[in-house]
PDB file of C-alpha atoms in Angstrom:
ATOM      1  CA  UNK A   1       5.897 -10.479  -2.874  1.00  0.00           C
ATOM      2  CA  UNK A   2       3.314  -9.761  -0.155  1.00  0.00           C
ATOM      3  CA  UNK A   3       5.739 -10.936   2.525  1.00  0.00           C
ATOM      4  CA  UNK A   4       8.578  -8.771   1.154  1.00  0.00           C
ATOM      5  CA  UNK A   5       6.371  -5.689   1.063  1.00  0.00           C
ATOM      6  CA  UNK A   6       4.792  -6.393   4.474  1.00  0.00           C
ATOM      7  CA  UNK A   7       8.181  -6.745   6.177  1.00  0.00           C
ATOM      8  CA  UNK A   8       9.401  -3.428   4.784  1.00  0.00           C
ATOM      9  CA  UNK A   9       6.156  -1.613   5.589  1.00  0.00           C
ATOM     10  CA  UNK A  10       6.087  -2.875   9.192  1.00  0.00           C
ATOM     11  CA  UNK A  11       9.655  -1.708   9.769  1.00  0.00           C
ATOM     12  CA  UNK A  12       8.351   1.825   9.158  1.00  0.00           C
ATOM     13  CA  UNK A  13       4.681   1.796  10.252  1.00  0.00           C
ATOM     14  CA  UNK A  14       3.038   0.084  13.238  1.00  0.00           C
ATOM     15  CA  UNK A  15      -0.554  -0.080  14.434  1.00  0.00           C
ATOM     16  CA  UNK A  16      -3.736   1.337  12.977  1.00  0.00           C
ATOM     17  CA  UNK A  17      -6.342  -0.273  10.797  1.00  0.00           C
ATOM     18  CA  UNK A  18      -4.849  -1.625   7.574  1.00  0.00           C
ATOM     19  CA  UNK A  19      -6.729  -0.824   4.367  1.00  0.00           C
ATOM     20  CA  UNK A  20      -5.447  -3.023   1.530  1.00  0.00           C
ATOM     21  CA  UNK A  21      -6.639  -1.391  -1.702  1.00  0.00           C
ATOM     22  CA  UNK A  22      -6.850  -3.298  -4.989  1.00  0.00           C
ATOM     23  CA  UNK A  23      -6.359  -6.183  -2.618  1.00  0.00           C
ATOM     24  CA  UNK A  24      -7.208  -9.125  -4.841  1.00  0.00           C
ATOM     25  CA  UNK A  25      -6.903 -12.082  -2.468  1.00  0.00           C
ATOM     26  CA  UNK A  26      -5.813  -9.768   0.354  1.00  0.00           C
ATOM     27  CA  UNK A  27      -2.573 -11.501   1.168  1.00  0.00           C
ATOM     28  CA  UNK A  28      -0.644  -8.262   1.840  1.00  0.00           C
ATOM     29  CA  UNK A  29      -3.176  -6.956   4.346  1.00  0.00           C
ATOM     30  CA  UNK A  30      -3.279 -10.243   6.207  1.00  0.00           C
ATOM     31  CA  UNK A  31       0.528 -10.468   6.318  1.00  0.00           C
ATOM     32  CA  UNK A  32       0.585  -6.965   7.826  1.00  0.00           C
ATOM     33  CA  UNK A  33      -1.761  -8.154  10.603  1.00  0.00           C
ATOM     34  CA  UNK A  34       0.429 -11.168  11.284  1.00  0.00           C
ATOM     35  CA  UNK A  35       3.474  -8.918  11.641  1.00  0.00           C
ATOM     36  CA  UNK A  36       1.828  -6.434  14.034  1.00  0.00           C
ATOM     37  CA  UNK A  37      -0.932  -7.356  16.465  1.00  0.00           C
ATOM     38  CA  UNK A  38      -1.338  -3.654  17.338  1.00  0.00           C
ATOM     39  CA  UNK A  39      -3.340  -3.276  14.137  1.00  0.00           C
ATOM     40  CA  UNK A  40      -6.897  -4.156  15.126  1.00  0.00           C
ATOM     41  CA  UNK A  41      -8.102  -5.166  11.674  1.00  0.00           C
ATOM     42  CA  UNK A  42      -7.655  -5.120   7.926  1.00  0.00           C
ATOM     43  CA  UNK A  43     -10.158  -4.025   5.324  1.00  0.00           C
ATOM     44  CA  UNK A  44      -9.507  -5.720   1.972  1.00  0.00           C
ATOM     45  CA  UNK A  45     -10.960  -3.590  -0.817  1.00  0.00           C
ATOM     46  CA  UNK A  46     -11.288  -4.431  -4.494  1.00  0.00           C
ATOM     47  CA  UNK A  47     -13.860  -3.724  -7.186  1.00  0.00           C
ATOM     48  CA  UNK A  48     -14.059  -7.477  -7.783  1.00  0.00           C
ATOM     49  CA  UNK A  49     -13.005  -9.871  -5.027  1.00  0.00           C
ATOM     50  CA  UNK A  50     -11.752 -13.180  -6.466  1.00  0.00           C
ATOM     51  CA  UNK A  51     -14.002 -16.140  -5.663  1.00  0.00           C
ATOM     52  CA  UNK A  52     -11.072 -17.954  -4.033  1.00  0.00           C
ATOM     53  CA  UNK A  53     -10.286 -15.024  -1.671  1.00  0.00           C
ATOM     54  CA  UNK A  54     -12.634 -16.347   1.026  1.00  0.00           C
ATOM     55  CA  UNK A  55     -10.954 -19.746   0.841  1.00  0.00           C
ATOM     56  CA  UNK A  56      -7.551 -18.116   1.355  1.00  0.00           C
ATOM     57  CA  UNK A  57      -8.853 -16.059   4.310  1.00  0.00           C
ATOM     58  CA  UNK A  58     -10.224 -19.212   5.979  1.00  0.00           C
ATOM     59  CA  UNK A  59      -6.979 -21.120   5.376  1.00  0.00           C
ATOM     60  CA  UNK A  60      -4.875 -18.306   6.850  1.00  0.00           C
ATOM     61  CA  UNK A  61      -7.183 -17.991   9.873  1.00  0.00           C
ATOM     62  CA  UNK A  62      -6.989 -21.757  10.429  1.00  0.00           C
ATOM     63  CA  UNK A  63      -3.184 -21.533  10.503  1.00  0.00           C
ATOM     64  CA  UNK A  64      -3.062 -18.228  12.431  1.00  0.00           C
ATOM     65  CA  UNK A  65      -6.189 -18.041  14.642  1.00  0.00           C
ATOM     66  CA  UNK A  66      -5.396 -14.478  15.703  1.00  0.00           C
ATOM     67  CA  UNK A  67      -6.584 -13.374  12.236  1.00  0.00           C
ATOM     68  CA  UNK A  68     -10.091 -14.660  12.988  1.00  0.00           C
ATOM     69  CA  UNK A  69     -12.590 -11.807  13.154  1.00  0.00           C
ATOM     70  CA  UNK A  70     -10.013  -9.181  12.163  1.00  0.00           C
ATOM     71  CA  UNK A  71     -10.246  -9.474   8.349  1.00  0.00           C
ATOM     72  CA  UNK A  72     -13.071  -7.867   6.380  1.00  0.00           C
ATOM     73  CA  UNK A  73     -13.417  -7.943   2.598  1.00  0.00           C
ATOM     74  CA  UNK A  74     -15.385  -5.340   0.668  1.00  0.00           C
ATOM     75  CA  UNK A  75     -16.232  -5.399  -3.002  1.00  0.00           C
ATOM     76  CA  UNK A  76     -16.202  -1.630  -3.545  1.00  0.00           C
ATOM     77  CA  UNK A  77     -14.559   1.248  -5.334  1.00  0.00           C
ATOM     78  CA  UNK A  78     -11.831   3.069  -3.445  1.00  0.00           C
ATOM     79  CA  UNK A  79     -13.904   6.257  -3.612  1.00  0.00           C
ATOM     80  CA  UNK A  80     -16.594   4.531  -1.529  1.00  0.00           C
ATOM     81  CA  UNK A  81     -14.242   3.584   1.320  1.00  0.00           C
ATOM     82  CA  UNK A  82     -13.932   5.898   4.300  1.00  0.00           C
ATOM     83  CA  UNK A  83     -10.292   6.380   5.236  1.00  0.00           C
ATOM     84  CA  UNK A  84      -9.131   7.727   8.597  1.00  0.00           C
ATOM     85  CA  UNK A  85      -5.918   9.458   9.697  1.00  0.00           C
ATOM     86  CA  UNK A  86      -4.854   6.448  11.796  1.00  0.00           C
ATOM     87  CA  UNK A  87      -5.204   4.036   8.841  1.00  0.00           C
ATOM     88  CA  UNK A  88      -2.346   2.402   6.990  1.00  0.00           C
ATOM     89  CA  UNK A  89      -3.339   2.392   3.322  1.00  0.00           C
ATOM     90  CA  UNK A  90      -1.439  -0.172   1.249  1.00  0.00           C
ATOM     91  CA  UNK A  91      -1.601  -1.241  -2.361  1.00  0.00           C
ATOM     92  CA  UNK A  92       0.515  -3.551  -4.461  1.00  0.00           C
ATOM     93  CA  UNK A  93       0.259  -3.304  -8.239  1.00  0.00           C
ATOM     94  CA  UNK A  94      -2.560  -0.762  -8.483  1.00  0.00           C
ATOM     95  CA  UNK A  95      -2.359  -0.410 -12.241  1.00  0.00           C
ATOM     96  CA  UNK A  96      -1.607   2.865 -13.980  1.00  0.00           C
ATOM     97  CA  UNK A  97      -3.275   5.964 -12.568  1.00  0.00           C
ATOM     98  CA  UNK A  98      -5.003   3.859  -9.907  1.00  0.00           C
ATOM     99  CA  UNK A  99      -1.837   4.229  -7.805  1.00  0.00           C
ATOM    100  CA  UNK A 100      -2.277   8.010  -8.029  1.00  0.00           C
ATOM    101  CA  UNK A 101      -5.878   7.637  -6.865  1.00  0.00           C
ATOM    102  CA  UNK A 102      -4.687   5.585  -3.864  1.00  0.00           C
ATOM    103  CA  UNK A 103      -2.124   8.290  -3.061  1.00  0.00           C
ATOM    104  CA  UNK A 104      -4.746  11.047  -3.421  1.00  0.00           C
ATOM    105  CA  UNK A 105      -7.189   9.275  -1.096  1.00  0.00           C
ATOM    106  CA  UNK A 106      -4.502   8.587   1.534  1.00  0.00           C
ATOM    107  CA  UNK A 107      -3.333  12.196   1.364  1.00  0.00           C
ATOM    108  CA  UNK A 108      -6.886  13.523   1.747  1.00  0.00           C
ATOM    109  CA  UNK A 109      -7.356  11.371   4.864  1.00  0.00           C
ATOM    110  CA  UNK A 110      -3.790  12.038   6.106  1.00  0.00           C
ATOM    111  CA  UNK A 111      -3.410   8.248   6.396  1.00  0.00           C
ATOM    112  CA  UNK A 112      -0.048   6.502   6.225  1.00  0.00           C
ATOM    113  CA  UNK A 113       0.677   5.080   2.804  1.00  0.00           C
ATOM    114  CA  UNK A 114       2.649   2.264   1.177  1.00  0.00           C
ATOM    115  CA  UNK A 115       2.300   1.572  -2.554  1.00  0.00           C
ATOM    116  CA  UNK A 116       4.176  -0.591  -5.019  1.00  0.00           C
ATOM    117  CA  UNK A 117       3.047   0.721  -8.438  1.00  0.00           C
ATOM    118  CA  UNK A 118       2.896  -1.124 -11.735  1.00  0.00           C
ATOM    119  CA  UNK A 119       1.615  -0.789 -15.285  1.00  0.00           C
ATOM    120  CA  UNK A 120       2.584   2.872 -15.536  1.00  0.00           C
ATOM    121  CA  UNK A 121       0.320   4.661 -18.011  1.00  0.00           C
ATOM    122  CA  UNK A 122       2.666   7.288 -19.439  1.00  0.00           C
ATOM    123  CA  UNK A 123      -0.212   9.004 -21.261  1.00  0.00           C
ATOM    124  CA  UNK A 124      -2.015   9.681 -17.980  1.00  0.00           C
ATOM    125  CA  UNK A 125       0.615   9.605 -15.209  1.00  0.00           C
ATOM    126  CA  UNK A 126       2.983  12.569 -14.986  1.00  0.00           C
ATOM    127  CA  UNK A 127       6.659  12.050 -15.796  1.00  0.00           C
ATOM    128  CA  UNK A 128       7.629  15.641 -14.921  1.00  0.00           C
ATOM    129  CA  UNK A 129       9.605  15.579 -18.183  1.00  0.00           C
ATOM    130  CA  UNK A 130      12.205  13.420 -16.415  1.00  0.00           C
ATOM    131  CA  UNK A 131      11.819  10.683 -19.032  1.00  0.00           C
ATOM    132  CA  UNK A 132      14.721  12.233 -20.927  1.00  0.00           C
ATOM    133  CA  UNK A 133      17.005  11.065 -18.126  1.00  0.00           C
ATOM    134  CA  UNK A 134      15.284   7.997 -16.703  1.00  0.00           C
ATOM    135  CA  UNK A 135      12.772   5.536 -18.092  1.00  0.00           C
ATOM    136  CA  UNK A 136       9.132   6.649 -18.031  1.00  0.00           C
ATOM    137  CA  UNK A 137       7.906   4.418 -15.178  1.00  0.00           C
ATOM    138  CA  UNK A 138      10.779   5.539 -12.944  1.00  0.00           C
ATOM    139  CA  UNK A 139      10.006   9.175 -13.812  1.00  0.00           C
ATOM    140  CA  UNK A 140       6.348   8.653 -12.831  1.00  0.00           C
ATOM    141  CA  UNK A 141       7.316   7.147  -9.477  1.00  0.00           C
ATOM    142  CA  UNK A 142       9.831   9.931  -8.806  1.00  0.00           C
ATOM    143  CA  UNK A 143       7.106  12.497  -9.456  1.00  0.00           C
ATOM    144  CA  UNK A 144       4.787  10.651  -7.054  1.00  0.00           C
ATOM    145  CA  UNK A 145       7.424  10.921  -4.331  1.00  0.00           C
ATOM    146  CA  UNK A 146       8.040  14.585  -5.184  1.00  0.00           C
ATOM    147  CA  UNK A 147       4.304  15.325  -5.005  1.00  0.00           C
ATOM    148  CA  UNK A 148       4.120  13.829  -1.524  1.00  0.00           C
ATOM    149  CA  UNK A 149       7.251  15.685  -0.376  1.00  0.00           C
ATOM    150  CA  UNK A 150       5.969  18.960  -1.813  1.00  0.00           C
ATOM    151  CA  UNK A 151       2.765  18.472   0.187  1.00  0.00           C
ATOM    152  CA  UNK A 152       4.898  18.205   3.335  1.00  0.00           C
ATOM    153  CA  UNK A 153       4.848  14.431   3.705  1.00  0.00           C
ATOM    154  CA  UNK A 154       7.751  12.323   4.933  1.00  0.00           C
ATOM    155  CA  UNK A 155       8.713   9.924   2.138  1.00  0.00           C
ATOM    156  CA  UNK A 156      10.788   6.764   2.052  1.00  0.00           C
ATOM    157  CA  UNK A 157      11.686   4.844  -1.088  1.00  0.00           C
ATOM    158  CA  UNK A 158      12.701   1.196  -1.091  1.00  0.00           C
ATOM    159  CA  UNK A 159      12.723  -1.821  -3.342  1.00  0.00           C
ATOM    160  CA  UNK A 160      12.035  -5.492  -2.912  1.00  0.00           C
ATOM    161  CA  UNK A 161      14.277  -7.965  -4.748  1.00  0.00           C
ATOM    162  CA  UNK A 162      13.834  -7.865  -8.527  1.00  0.00           C
ATOM    163  CA  UNK A 163      13.728 -11.690  -8.506  1.00  0.00           C
ATOM    164  CA  UNK A 164      10.380 -11.421  -6.717  1.00  0.00           C
ATOM    165  CA  UNK A 165       8.924  -8.909  -9.169  1.00  0.00           C
ATOM    166  CA  UNK A 166      10.386  -6.503 -11.717  1.00  0.00           C
ATOM    167  CA  UNK A 167       7.782  -3.926 -10.546  1.00  0.00           C
ATOM    168  CA  UNK A 168       9.625  -3.636  -7.258  1.00  0.00           C
ATOM    169  CA  UNK A 169       9.668   0.042  -6.219  1.00  0.00           C
ATOM    170  CA  UNK A 170       8.023   0.669  -2.865  1.00  0.00           C
ATOM    171  CA  UNK A 171       6.911   4.179  -1.895  1.00  0.00           C
ATOM    172  CA  UNK A 172       6.104   4.802   1.771  1.00  0.00           C
ATOM    173  CA  UNK A 173       4.859   8.101   3.187  1.00  0.00           C
ATOM    174  CA  UNK A 174       3.146   9.719   6.126  1.00  0.00           C
ATOM    175  CA  UNK A 175       1.822  13.188   6.733  1.00  0.00           C
ATOM    176  CA  UNK A 176       4.155  15.403   8.684  1.00  0.00           C
ATOM    177  CA  UNK A 177       2.870  16.015  12.205  1.00  0.00           C
ATOM    178  CA  UNK A 178       0.638  19.074  12.439  1.00  0.00           C
ATOM    179  CA  UNK A 179       2.503  22.064  13.804  1.00  0.00           C
ATOM    180  CA  UNK A 180       1.215  23.659  16.985  1.00  0.00           C
TER     181      UNK A 180
END
């Protein structure tokens, strides 16, 4: 899953610090570094970092030494993380409205964004009343893309193979360049 997402994200976005939100073990962020050495580092952020995450980071760095010193893990809330316009903010399976929070934070910082949502909370996340035509989770993700487009962002929608995960919709976006 992390490899499938990382490959698609790197086809669209290169360079910049990677901020992997709701990172868990941080595999996505580290894969993004392996695919693009122009990114100086990755910040892996989660409220609770799994105990085995450090073991995985060491194992990956032993196999790919260029990761050494470029991976930082932070046990923190997303609201406590400073995001910058040159960042690439990524998140896989940020549950429910957490995906919307990731989008909001990336938009506020004008950082590039790639999210693969899951666990759509239809009581909290907006369907735009499209759930009469499409299933609720699809309606929520469509409205997320529409919100970004309405704010002037460039948006790309993709999927990874359903055999990898049934929660396979990938939403990529970046702020439109500032007009002069």
